[in-house]
mmCIF file of C-alpha atoms in Angstrom:
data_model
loop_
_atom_site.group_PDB
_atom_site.id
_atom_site.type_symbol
_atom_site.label_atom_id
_atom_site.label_comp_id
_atom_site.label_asym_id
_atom_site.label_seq_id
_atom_site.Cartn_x
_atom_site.Cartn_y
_atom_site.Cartn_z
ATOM 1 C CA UNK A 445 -34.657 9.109 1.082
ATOM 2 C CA UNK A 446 -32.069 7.525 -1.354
ATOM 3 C CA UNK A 447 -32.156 8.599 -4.791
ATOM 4 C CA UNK A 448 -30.824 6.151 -8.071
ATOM 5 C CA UNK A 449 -27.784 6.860 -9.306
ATOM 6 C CA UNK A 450 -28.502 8.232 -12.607
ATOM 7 C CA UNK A 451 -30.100 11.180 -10.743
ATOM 8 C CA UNK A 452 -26.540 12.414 -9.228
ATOM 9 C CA UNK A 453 -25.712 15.701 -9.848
ATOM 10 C CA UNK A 454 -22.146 15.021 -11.044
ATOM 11 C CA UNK A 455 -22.323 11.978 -13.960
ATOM 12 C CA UNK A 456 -21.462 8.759 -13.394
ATOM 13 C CA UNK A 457 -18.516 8.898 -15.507
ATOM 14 C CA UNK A 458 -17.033 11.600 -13.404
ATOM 15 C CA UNK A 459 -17.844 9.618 -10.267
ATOM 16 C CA UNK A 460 -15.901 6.693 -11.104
ATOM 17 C CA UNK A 461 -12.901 8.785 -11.612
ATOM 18 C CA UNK A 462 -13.284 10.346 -8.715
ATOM 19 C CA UNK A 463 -13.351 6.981 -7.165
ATOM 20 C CA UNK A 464 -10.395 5.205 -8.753
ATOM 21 C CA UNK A 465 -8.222 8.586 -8.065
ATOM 22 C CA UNK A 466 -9.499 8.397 -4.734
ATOM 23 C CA UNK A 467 -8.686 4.349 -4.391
ATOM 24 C CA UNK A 468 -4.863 4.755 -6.327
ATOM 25 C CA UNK A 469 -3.944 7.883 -3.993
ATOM 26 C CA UNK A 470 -4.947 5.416 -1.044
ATOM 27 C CA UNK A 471 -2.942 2.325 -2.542
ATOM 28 C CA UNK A 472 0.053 4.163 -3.168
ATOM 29 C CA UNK A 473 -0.284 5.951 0.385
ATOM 30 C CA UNK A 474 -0.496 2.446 1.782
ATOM 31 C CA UNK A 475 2.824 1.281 -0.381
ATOM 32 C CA UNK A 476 5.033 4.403 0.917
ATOM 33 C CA UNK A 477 3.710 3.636 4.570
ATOM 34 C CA UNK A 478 4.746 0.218 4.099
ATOM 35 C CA UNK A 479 8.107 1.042 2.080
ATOM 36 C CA UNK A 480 9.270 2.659 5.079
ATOM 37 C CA UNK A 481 8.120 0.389 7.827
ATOM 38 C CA UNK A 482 10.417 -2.281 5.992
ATOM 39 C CA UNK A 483 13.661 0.690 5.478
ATOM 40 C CA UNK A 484 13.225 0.844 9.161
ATOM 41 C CA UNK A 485 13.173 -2.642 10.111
ATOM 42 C CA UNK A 486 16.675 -3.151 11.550
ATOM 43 C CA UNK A 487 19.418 -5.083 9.395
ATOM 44 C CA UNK A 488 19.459 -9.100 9.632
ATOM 45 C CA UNK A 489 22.357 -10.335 11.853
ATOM 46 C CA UNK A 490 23.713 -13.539 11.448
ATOM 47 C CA UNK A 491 23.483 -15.415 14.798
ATOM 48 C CA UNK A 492 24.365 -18.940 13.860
ATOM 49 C CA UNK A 493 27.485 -20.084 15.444
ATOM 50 C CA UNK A 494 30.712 -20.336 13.211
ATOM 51 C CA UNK A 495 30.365 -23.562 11.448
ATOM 52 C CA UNK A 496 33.330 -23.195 8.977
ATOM 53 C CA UNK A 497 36.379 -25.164 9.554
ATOM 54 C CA UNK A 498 39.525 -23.462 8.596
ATOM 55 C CA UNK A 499 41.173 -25.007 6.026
ATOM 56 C CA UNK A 500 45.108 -26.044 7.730
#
């Protein structure tokens, strides 16, 4: 059986703290993860063929 929310034993205030701390730890876990997926990524290399004329 589900009880309301006002009958919680921690307050509802508290909750929602607990929440958002919970929900910023996770965003900011998911930033580094992703932060070093892209430092990883290998460095861009310029495969176009050499289009610039020398000057003579």
């Amino acid at each position: 059986m589900t009880r309301p929310i006002s009958d919680l034993d921690v307050p509802l205030p508290t909750l929602r703290d607990r929440i958002a701390a919970l929900v910023a730890r996770q965003n900011a876990q998911r930033a580094n993860r992703s932060a070093a997926r892209l430092r990883n990524l290998p460095a861009p290399t310029d495969t176009r063929p050499n289009t610039r004329q020398e000057a003579s």
